[in-house]
XYZ file of C-alpha atoms in Angstrom:
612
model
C 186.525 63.585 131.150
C 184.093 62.061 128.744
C 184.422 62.504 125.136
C 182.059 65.098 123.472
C 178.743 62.908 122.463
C 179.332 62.833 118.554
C 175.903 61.962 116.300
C 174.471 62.763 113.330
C 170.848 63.754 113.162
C 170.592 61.544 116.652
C 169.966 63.765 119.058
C 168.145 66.087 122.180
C 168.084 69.858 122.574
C 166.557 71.439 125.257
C 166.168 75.526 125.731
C 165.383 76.569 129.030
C 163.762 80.078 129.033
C 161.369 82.543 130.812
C 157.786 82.322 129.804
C 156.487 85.762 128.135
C 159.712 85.926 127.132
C 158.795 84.995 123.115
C 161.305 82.114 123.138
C 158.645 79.551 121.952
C 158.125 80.687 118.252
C 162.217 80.985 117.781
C 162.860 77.400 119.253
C 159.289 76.212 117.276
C 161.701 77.819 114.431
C 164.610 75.642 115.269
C 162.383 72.422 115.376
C 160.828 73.117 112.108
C 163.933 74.153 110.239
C 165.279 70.779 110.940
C 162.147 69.024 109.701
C 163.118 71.236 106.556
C 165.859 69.473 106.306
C 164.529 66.218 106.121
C 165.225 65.129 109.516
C 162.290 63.809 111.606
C 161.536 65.891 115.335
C 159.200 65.596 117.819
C 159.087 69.022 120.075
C 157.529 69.440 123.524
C 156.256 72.586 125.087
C 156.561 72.426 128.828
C 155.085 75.656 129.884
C 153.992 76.975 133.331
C 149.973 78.029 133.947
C 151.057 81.739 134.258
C 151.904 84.513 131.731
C 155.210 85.315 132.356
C 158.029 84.975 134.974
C 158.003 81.138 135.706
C 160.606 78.705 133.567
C 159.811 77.493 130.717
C 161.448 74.502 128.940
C 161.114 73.573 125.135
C 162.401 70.204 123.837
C 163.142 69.399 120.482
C 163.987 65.347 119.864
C 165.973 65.333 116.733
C 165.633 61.679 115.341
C 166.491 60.255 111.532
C 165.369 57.122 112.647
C 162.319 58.759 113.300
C 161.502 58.120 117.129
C 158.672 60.979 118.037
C 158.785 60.282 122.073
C 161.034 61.522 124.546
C 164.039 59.778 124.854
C 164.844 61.067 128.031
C 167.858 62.918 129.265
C 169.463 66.163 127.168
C 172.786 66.421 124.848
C 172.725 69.900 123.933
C 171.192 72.253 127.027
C 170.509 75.838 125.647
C 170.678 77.719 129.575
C 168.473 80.947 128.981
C 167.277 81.405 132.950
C 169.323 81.681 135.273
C 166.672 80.738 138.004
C 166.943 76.823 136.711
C 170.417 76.941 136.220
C 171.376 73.941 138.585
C 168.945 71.493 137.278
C 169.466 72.397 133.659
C 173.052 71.906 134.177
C 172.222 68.395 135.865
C 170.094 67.020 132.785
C 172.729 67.186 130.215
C 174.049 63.840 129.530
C 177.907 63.336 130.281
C 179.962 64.599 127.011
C 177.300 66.779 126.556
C 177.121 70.199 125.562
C 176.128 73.638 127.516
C 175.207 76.749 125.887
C 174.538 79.786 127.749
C 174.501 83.435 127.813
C 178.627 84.358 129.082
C 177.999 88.190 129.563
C 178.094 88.036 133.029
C 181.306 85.975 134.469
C 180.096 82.694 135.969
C 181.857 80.682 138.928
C 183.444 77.676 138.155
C 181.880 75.801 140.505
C 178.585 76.245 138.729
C 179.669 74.227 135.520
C 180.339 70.552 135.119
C 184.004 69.179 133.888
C 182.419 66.328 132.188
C 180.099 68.619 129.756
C 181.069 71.118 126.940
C 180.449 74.691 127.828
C 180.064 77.181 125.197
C 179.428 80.655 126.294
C 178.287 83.419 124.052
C 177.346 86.925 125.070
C 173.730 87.192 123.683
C 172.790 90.242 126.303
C 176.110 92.433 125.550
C 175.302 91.798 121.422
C 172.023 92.853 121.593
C 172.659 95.549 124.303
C 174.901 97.014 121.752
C 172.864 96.863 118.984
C 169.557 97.250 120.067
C 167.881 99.828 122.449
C 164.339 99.159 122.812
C 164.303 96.568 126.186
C 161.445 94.407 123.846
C 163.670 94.493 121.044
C 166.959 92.818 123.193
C 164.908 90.122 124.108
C 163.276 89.278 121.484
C 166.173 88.956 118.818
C 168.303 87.554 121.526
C 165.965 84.635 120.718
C 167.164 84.999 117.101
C 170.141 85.765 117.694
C 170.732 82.546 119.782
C 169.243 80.526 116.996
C 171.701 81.638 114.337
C 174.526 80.932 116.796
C 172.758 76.939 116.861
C 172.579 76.886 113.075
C 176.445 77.205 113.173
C 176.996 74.864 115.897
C 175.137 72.173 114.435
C 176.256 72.494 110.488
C 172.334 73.687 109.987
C 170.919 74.425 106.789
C 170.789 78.437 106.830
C 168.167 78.773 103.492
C 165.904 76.764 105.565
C 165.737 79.113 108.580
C 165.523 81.851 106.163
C 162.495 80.613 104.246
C 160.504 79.747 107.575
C 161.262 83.417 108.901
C 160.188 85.064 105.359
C 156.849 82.723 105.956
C 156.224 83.492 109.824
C 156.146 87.014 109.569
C 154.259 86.909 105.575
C 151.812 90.110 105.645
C 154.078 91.499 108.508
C 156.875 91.959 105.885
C 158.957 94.900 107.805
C 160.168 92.441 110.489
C 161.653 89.629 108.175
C 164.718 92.057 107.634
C 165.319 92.743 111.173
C 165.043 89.385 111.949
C 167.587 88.022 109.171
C 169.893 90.488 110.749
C 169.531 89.086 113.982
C 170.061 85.344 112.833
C 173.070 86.150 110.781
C 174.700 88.388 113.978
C 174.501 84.863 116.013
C 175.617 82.771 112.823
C 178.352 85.256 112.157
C 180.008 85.609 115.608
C 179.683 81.472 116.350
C 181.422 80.945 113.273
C 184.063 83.814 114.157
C 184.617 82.848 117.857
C 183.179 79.113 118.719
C 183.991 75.946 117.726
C 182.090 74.819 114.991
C 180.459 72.446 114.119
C 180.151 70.565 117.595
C 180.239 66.344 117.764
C 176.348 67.230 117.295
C 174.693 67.825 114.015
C 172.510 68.140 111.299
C 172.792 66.687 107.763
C 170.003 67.115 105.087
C 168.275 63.841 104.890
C 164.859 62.644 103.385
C 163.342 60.377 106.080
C 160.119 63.153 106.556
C 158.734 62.139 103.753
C 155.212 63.341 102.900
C 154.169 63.555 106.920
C 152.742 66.767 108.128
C 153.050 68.739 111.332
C 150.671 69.638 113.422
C 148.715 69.454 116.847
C 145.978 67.193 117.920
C 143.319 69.919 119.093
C 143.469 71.437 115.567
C 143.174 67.796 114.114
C 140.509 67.010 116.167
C 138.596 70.047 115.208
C 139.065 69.649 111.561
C 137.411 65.802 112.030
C 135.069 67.229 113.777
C 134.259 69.372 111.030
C 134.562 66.549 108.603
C 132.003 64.332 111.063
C 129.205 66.606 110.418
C 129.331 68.729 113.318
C 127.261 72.170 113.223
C 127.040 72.973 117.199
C 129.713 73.657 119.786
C 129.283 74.602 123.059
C 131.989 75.208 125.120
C 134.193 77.029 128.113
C 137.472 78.205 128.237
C 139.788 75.858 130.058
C 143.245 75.301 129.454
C 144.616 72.568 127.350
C 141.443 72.201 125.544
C 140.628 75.381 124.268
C 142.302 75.299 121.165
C 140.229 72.790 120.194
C 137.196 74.607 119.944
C 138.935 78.209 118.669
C 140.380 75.584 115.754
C 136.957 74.240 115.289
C 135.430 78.612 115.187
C 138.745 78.365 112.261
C 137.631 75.288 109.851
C 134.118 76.812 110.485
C 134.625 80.025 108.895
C 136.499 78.362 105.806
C 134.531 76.096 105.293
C 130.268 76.617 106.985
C 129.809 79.527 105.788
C 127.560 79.604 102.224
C 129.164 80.668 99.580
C 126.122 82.558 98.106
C 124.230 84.226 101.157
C 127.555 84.525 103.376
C 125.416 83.165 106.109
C 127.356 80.945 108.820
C 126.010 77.125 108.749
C 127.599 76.268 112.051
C 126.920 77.860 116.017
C 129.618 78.319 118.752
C 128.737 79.205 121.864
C 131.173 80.277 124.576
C 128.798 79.372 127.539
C 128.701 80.925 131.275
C 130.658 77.976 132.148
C 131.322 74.069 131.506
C 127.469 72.821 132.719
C 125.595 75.302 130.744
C 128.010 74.257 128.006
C 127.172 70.517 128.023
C 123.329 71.819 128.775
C 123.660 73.217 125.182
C 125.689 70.264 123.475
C 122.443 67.896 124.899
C 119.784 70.035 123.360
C 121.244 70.463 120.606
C 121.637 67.026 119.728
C 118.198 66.020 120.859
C 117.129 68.387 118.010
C 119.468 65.922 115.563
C 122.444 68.522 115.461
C 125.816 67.052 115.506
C 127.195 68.478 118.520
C 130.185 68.820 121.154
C 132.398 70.561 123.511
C 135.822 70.349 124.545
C 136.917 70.623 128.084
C 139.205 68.955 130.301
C 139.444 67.075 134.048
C 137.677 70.015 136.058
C 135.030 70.710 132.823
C 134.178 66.690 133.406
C 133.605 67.000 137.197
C 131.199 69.928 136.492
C 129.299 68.312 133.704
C 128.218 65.219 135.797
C 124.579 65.442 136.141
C 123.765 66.455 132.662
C 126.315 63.750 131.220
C 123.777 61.228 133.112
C 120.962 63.025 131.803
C 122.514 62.032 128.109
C 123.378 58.230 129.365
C 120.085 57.651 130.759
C 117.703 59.623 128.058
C 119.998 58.256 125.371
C 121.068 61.284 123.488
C 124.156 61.784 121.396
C 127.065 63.779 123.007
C 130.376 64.069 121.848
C 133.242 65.348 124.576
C 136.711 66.081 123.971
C 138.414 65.720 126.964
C 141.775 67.093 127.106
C 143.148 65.984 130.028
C 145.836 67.267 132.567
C 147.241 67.024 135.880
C 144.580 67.385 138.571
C 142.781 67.170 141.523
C 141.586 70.407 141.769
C 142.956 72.931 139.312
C 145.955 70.961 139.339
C 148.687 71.015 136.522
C 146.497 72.879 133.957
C 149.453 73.104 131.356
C 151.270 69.614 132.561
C 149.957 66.374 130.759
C 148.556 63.109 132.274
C 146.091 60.619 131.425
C 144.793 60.751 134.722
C 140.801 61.599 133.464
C 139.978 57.748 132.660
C 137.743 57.083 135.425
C 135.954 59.471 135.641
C 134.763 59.653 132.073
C 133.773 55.799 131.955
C 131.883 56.291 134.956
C 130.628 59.589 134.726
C 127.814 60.585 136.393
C 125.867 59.216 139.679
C 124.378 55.740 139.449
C 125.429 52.692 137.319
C 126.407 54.717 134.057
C 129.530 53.593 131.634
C 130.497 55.466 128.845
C 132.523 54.593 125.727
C 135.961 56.154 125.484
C 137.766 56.794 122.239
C 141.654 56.857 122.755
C 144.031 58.769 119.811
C 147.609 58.128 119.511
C 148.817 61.270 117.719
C 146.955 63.884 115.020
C 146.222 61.437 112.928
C 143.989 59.580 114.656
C 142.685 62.715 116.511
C 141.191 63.441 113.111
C 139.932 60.098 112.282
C 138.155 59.448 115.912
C 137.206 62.978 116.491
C 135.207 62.793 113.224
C 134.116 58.544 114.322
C 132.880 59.421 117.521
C 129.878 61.354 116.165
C 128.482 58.595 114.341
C 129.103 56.081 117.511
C 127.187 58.970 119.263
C 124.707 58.824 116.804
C 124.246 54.992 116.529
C 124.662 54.390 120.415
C 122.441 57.258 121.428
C 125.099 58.074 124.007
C 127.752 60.261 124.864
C 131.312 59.395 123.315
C 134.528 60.627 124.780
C 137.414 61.706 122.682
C 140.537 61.162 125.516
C 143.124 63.247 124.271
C 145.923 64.869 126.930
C 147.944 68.040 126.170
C 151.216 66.448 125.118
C 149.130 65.508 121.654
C 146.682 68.170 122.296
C 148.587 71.655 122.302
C 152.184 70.065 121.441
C 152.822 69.747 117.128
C 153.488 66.216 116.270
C 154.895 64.969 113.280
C 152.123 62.061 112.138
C 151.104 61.049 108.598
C 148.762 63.230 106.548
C 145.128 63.415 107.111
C 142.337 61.712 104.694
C 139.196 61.276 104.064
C 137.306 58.977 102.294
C 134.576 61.415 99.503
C 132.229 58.626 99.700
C 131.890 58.193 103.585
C 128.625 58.666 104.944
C 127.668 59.798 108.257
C 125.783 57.017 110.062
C 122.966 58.692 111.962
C 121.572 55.529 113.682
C 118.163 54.090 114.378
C 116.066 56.965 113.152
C 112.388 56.974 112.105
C 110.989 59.023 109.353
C 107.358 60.335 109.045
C 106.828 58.061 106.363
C 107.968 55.287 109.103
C 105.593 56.672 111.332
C 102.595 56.766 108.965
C 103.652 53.325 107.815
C 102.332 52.437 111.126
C 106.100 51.050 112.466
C 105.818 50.484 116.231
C 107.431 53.104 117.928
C 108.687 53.131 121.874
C 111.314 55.457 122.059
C 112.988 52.898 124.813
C 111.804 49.785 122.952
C 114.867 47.241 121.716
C 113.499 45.528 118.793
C 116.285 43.419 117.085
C 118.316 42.762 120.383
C 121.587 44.944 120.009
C 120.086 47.339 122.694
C 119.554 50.349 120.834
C 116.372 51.628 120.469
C 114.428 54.074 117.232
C 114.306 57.674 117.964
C 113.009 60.378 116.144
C 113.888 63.781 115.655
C 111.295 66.057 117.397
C 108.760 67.418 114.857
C 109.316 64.480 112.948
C 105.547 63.888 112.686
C 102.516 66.146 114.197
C 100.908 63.501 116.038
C 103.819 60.570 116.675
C 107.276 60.339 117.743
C 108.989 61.601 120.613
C 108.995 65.355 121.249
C 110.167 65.444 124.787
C 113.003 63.516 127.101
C 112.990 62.834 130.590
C 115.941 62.272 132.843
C 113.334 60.034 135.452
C 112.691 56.293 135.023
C 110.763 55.279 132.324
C 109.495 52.142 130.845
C 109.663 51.033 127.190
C 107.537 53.760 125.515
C 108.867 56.612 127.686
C 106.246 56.672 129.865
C 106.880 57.671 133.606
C 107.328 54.464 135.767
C 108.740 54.203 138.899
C 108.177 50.219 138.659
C 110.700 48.260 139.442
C 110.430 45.776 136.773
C 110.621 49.150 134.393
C 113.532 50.296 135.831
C 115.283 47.195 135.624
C 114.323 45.986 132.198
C 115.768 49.885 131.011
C 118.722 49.191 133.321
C 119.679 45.753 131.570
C 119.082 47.186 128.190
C 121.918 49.801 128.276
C 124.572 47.218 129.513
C 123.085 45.311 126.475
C 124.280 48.632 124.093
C 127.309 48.808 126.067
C 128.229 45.373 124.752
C 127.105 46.396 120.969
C 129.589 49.236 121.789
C 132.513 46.154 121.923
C 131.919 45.798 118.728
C 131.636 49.190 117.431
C 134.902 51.002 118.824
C 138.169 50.664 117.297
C 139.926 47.812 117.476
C 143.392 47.439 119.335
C 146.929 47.506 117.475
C 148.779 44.618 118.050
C 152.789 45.194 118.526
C 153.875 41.438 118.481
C 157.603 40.480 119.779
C 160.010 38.769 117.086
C 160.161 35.689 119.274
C 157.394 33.726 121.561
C 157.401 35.475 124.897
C 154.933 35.119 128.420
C 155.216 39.062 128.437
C 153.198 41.432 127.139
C 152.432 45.203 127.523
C 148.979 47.355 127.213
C 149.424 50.777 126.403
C 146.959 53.729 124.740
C 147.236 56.756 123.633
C 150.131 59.616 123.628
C 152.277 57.047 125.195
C 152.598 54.776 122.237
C 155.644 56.384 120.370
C 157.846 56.262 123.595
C 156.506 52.766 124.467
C 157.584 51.274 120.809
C 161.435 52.591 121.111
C 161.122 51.140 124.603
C 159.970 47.956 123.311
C 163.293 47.972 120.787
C 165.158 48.811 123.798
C 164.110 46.181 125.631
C 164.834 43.540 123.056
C 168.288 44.960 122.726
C 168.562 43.588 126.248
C 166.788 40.347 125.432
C 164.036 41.276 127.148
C 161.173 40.561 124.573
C 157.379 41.828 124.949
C 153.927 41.297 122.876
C 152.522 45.041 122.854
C 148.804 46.104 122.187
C 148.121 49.831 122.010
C 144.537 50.199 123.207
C 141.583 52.547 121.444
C 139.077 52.531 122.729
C 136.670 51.216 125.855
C 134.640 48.971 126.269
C 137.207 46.773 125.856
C 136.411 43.737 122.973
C 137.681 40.292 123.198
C 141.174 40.740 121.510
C 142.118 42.740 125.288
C 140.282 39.804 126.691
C 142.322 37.269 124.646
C 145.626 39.262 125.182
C 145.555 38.966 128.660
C 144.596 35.473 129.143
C 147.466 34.399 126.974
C 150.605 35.681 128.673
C 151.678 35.028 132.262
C 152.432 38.995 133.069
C 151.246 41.530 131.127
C 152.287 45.405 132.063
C 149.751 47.879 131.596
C 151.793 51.563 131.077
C 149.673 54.701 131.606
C 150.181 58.471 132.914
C 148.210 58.964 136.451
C 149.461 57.881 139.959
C 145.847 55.755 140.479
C 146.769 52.958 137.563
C 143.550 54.058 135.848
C 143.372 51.954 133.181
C 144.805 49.170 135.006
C 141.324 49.800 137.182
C 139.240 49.525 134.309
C 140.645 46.453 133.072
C 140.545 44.749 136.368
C 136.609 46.243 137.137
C 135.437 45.321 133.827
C 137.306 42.313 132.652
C 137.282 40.427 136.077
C 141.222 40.026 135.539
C 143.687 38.643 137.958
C 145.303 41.394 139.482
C 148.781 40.152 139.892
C 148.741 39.448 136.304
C 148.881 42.975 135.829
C 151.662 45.040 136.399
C 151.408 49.172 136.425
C 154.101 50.967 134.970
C 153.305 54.802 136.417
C 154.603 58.155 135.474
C 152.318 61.416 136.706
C 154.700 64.498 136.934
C 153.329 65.937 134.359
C 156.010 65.791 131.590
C 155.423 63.437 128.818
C 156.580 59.832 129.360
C 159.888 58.828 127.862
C 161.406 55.960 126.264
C 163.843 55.325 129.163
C 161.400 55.605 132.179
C 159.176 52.595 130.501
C 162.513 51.061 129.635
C 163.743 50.838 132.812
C 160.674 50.586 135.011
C 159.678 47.038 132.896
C 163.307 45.529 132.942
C 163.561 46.299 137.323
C 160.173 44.540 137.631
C 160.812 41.524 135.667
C 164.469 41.152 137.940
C 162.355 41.299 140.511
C 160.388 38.272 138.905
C 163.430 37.193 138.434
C 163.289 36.754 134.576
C 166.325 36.173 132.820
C 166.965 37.908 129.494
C 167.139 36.023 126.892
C 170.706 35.216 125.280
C 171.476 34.976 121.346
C 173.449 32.146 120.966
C 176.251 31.842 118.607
């Protein structure tokens, strides 16, 4: 028998419920209360695609060190369904702990001897003091949390103060649920064994960091980036995103004197029509978007091309998911990578914006409207749902007052009557981009109306050749102003000289840096860059070409990325190594770790050893 895991704000709870059953605000209430505390968390929804019925599993990483990945593997298992019993059991780590629901006798043979079991009747305490079948359930919830408060030496006035503020304007149910969390408190500390090895202790590593999810960060910068117009379709995990966006809207577009909304939101007929409305908007010099996901892309193809090849601004937020098909729709991947750089028919690329948490969901969803603007071109915002619907703990959002949005190459009537030359498709200082002008600009000049045919310089129909191609050539010359334009990568460099080096992007990055110190616990070292954006710009280029193997971590089955760089770059393919993980949970710390060190034994590389 292992001995009972002891740590100190160092650990992984997992509750394994029924969805509809209300259990994700009371463990969201067990994540934040720790964060209360002091201690740093990072939580993960894993929810099925239908309302109630199917399991459910919420994970809370508890982490003073502040780690926000998964670690992998579980030390305290909270067993609320029976119907996942077995492999709930399985994921606790030996000397870990099992807490369940002992009302009804279990067999023996279902437990493990080298975990903890702690059983507490939740069904027969609520059974006897509730009697509305709603009412059992949903303080059982409670209930169970005041029973984990005790167990893990938990700050009670924190719990408290987050209940008094859930249920604020709803003030008869803070009493009842008190009650409920001081029931569980009150009969752990009477009957179990408290504290366990596990625990909490009030620390101060938060620090000023907020909590929060990516859609509603990316909505707020796209408030902040001057968007008035979105267009959009329901379509799980991105549709938070836009009701977020209808939420900053209404606080803060609508005039304070008239009470007259300055913004439009349009749920369209579906994902086509949506992007349809996104294009003409922005032709008219809106600032405009939607937010979709894998199957929203797929249906938005023509009219994406359309954008590409008539050069209009477009901003997507593409949430991705597991697919083909419908797919996954609430499991994660970044599996959507393709087919936004290539969207469309034809030779079209596309630049790709890629957010590692909140933070940077704010910054690029608020960026990519002035890249729209001063490429003329859609830009996609690649988020997934792990950062998308899942709160992340990241540091606080800002905004520079004196930022200016950068609208491009755009001619005024005074340009006009100047008597500037003007071809909507003309490239006059060599960076690819051409003037536009806003239709109505000027009654005579200017460009009033777009075409998605072949054109030559000054928008005229041409099905030459030599017009085609000269238009052709000009984009891929944009596409390399783009290099320059997107953000630059983060470079992660090892503490010692190594041939090794790993490319990463995105809502992987937090797991891949605590693999990274894992790995050079073993001696294993490795140069990371975290990637932002595509096209990629010479430091990838320059990355690459310096070490001998270089590991490129992503979350689809097809090595996406690994594509890209290979298609676009011209690199050596056995130079680059895929590390894969596509079952739809978010990546964790020990899959990477493990999945790099195999490979390199099979290169046979030696760790390196510290010599004394």
């Amino acid at each position: 028998m292992p001995k009972p895991i002891a740590a100190v704000n160092d650990f992984v709870v997992k509750f394994a419920n029924v969805n509809g059953s209300g259990s994700a605000s009371a463990n969201q209430l067990f994540a934040k209360a720790i964060l209360r505390m002091g201690v740093p968390v990072a939580s993960r929804n894993i929810f099925p695609s239908n309302i109630q019925g199917l399991p459910t599993w919420f994970e809370v990483r508890i982490s003073e060190a502040g780690h926000l990945g998964r670690r992998g593997g579980v030390d305290l298992m909270v067993a609320m369904n029976p119907q996942t019993w077995d492999q709930d059991v399985k994921s606790v780590e030996p000397g870990g702990y099992l807490f369940y629901d002992s009302t009804k006798p279990m067999p023996l043979a279902r437990f493990r001897d080298d975990i903890q079991i702690i059983g507490m009747p939740l069904t027969e305490i609520c059974n006897r003091q509730y009697t509305d079948a709603r009412q059992r359930q949903l303080f059982k919830n409670i209930i169970y949390i005041g029973a984990l408060s005790a167990l893990l030496d938990m700050d009670m006035a924190a719990i408290e103060t987050l209940i008094g503020e859930q249920f604020k304007g709803k003030d008869k149910l803070i009493q009842p649920n008190l009650q409920a969390l001081h029931m569980g408190r009150d009969y752990a500390l009477a009957h179990l064994s408290c504290p366990l090895g596990i625990s909490v202790r009030r620390s101060d590593a938060v620090g000023d960091r907020i909590y929060l999810e990516g859609n509603s960060a990316a909505a707020l910068g796209a408030l902040y980036g001057g968007a008035t117009v979105c267009a959009w379709y329901p379509i799980t995990p991105s549709s938070s995103l836009a009701e977020a966006f209808a939420r900053h809207c209404r606080r803060y577009r609508v005039d304070a004197a008239t009470g007259r909304n300055r913004f439009a939101i349009i749920q369209a007929e579906d994902e086509l029509a949506s992007i349809g409305m996104v294009i003409g908007a922005a032709w008219n010099g809106a600032r405009a978007f939607t937010a979709t996901s894998g199957p929203g892309i797929s249906l938005m193809q023509e009219f994406l091309g359309l954008a590409y090849f008539a050069e209009i601004p477009a901003v997507i937020f593409d949430v991705q998911r597991g697919g083909p098909s419908t797919g996954m729709p609430t499991r994660t991947q970044q599996a959507d990578i393709l087919s936004c750089a290539y969207a469309s028919h034809g030779d079209t690329k596309h630049v790709l914006l890629f957010p590692e948490d909140p933070r940077e969901c704010f910054e690029m969803g608020a960026l990519a409207f002035d890249l729209a603007d001063r490429l003329q071109t859609p830009i996609f915002v690649m988020l997934d749902l792990d950062i998308g619907m899942n709160e992340w703990l990241c540091e606080p959002l800002r905004w520079d007052e004196a930022r200016r949005m950068d609208r491009g190459k755009v001619m005024t009537a005074a340009d006009l009557e100047a008597g500037k030359e003007f071809g909507r498709y003309l490239d006059v200082d060599g960076d690819g981009i051409p003037y536009r002008t806003y239709p109505g600009t000027h009654p005579a000049r200017g460009a009033f109306f777009t075409r998605g045919t072949t054109k030559n310089r000054h928008a005229r129909y041409s099905e030459e050749g030599a017009d085609y191609v000269d238009n052709m050539q000009r984009l891929l010359k944009k596409f390399d102003t783009a290099k320059t334009l997107v953000p630059k990568p983060v470079a992660r460099p090892a503490k010692q000289p190594t041939g090794h080096g790993v490319l990463y992007f995105g809502s992987t990055t937090p797991a891949m840096h605590e693999a990274l110190d894992a790995l050079e616990a073993q001696g294993i070292h490795l140069d990371g860059l975290r990637l932002r954006g595509f096209p990629f710009g010479q430091e990838v280029l320059d990355f690459v070409a310096s070490h001998e193997q270089v590991f490129v971590v992503e979350q689809n089955r097809d090595a996406q990325l690994r594509t890209l760089l290979l298609s676009e770059a011209g690199f050596d393919a056995a130079k680059l190594t895929p590390v894969l993980h596509y079952d739809g949970t978010p990546i964790t710390e020990r899959f990477i770790s493990h999945a790099i060190a195999e490979r390199l034994r099979a290169l046979n590389v030696t760790p390196l050893r510290k010599t004394i």
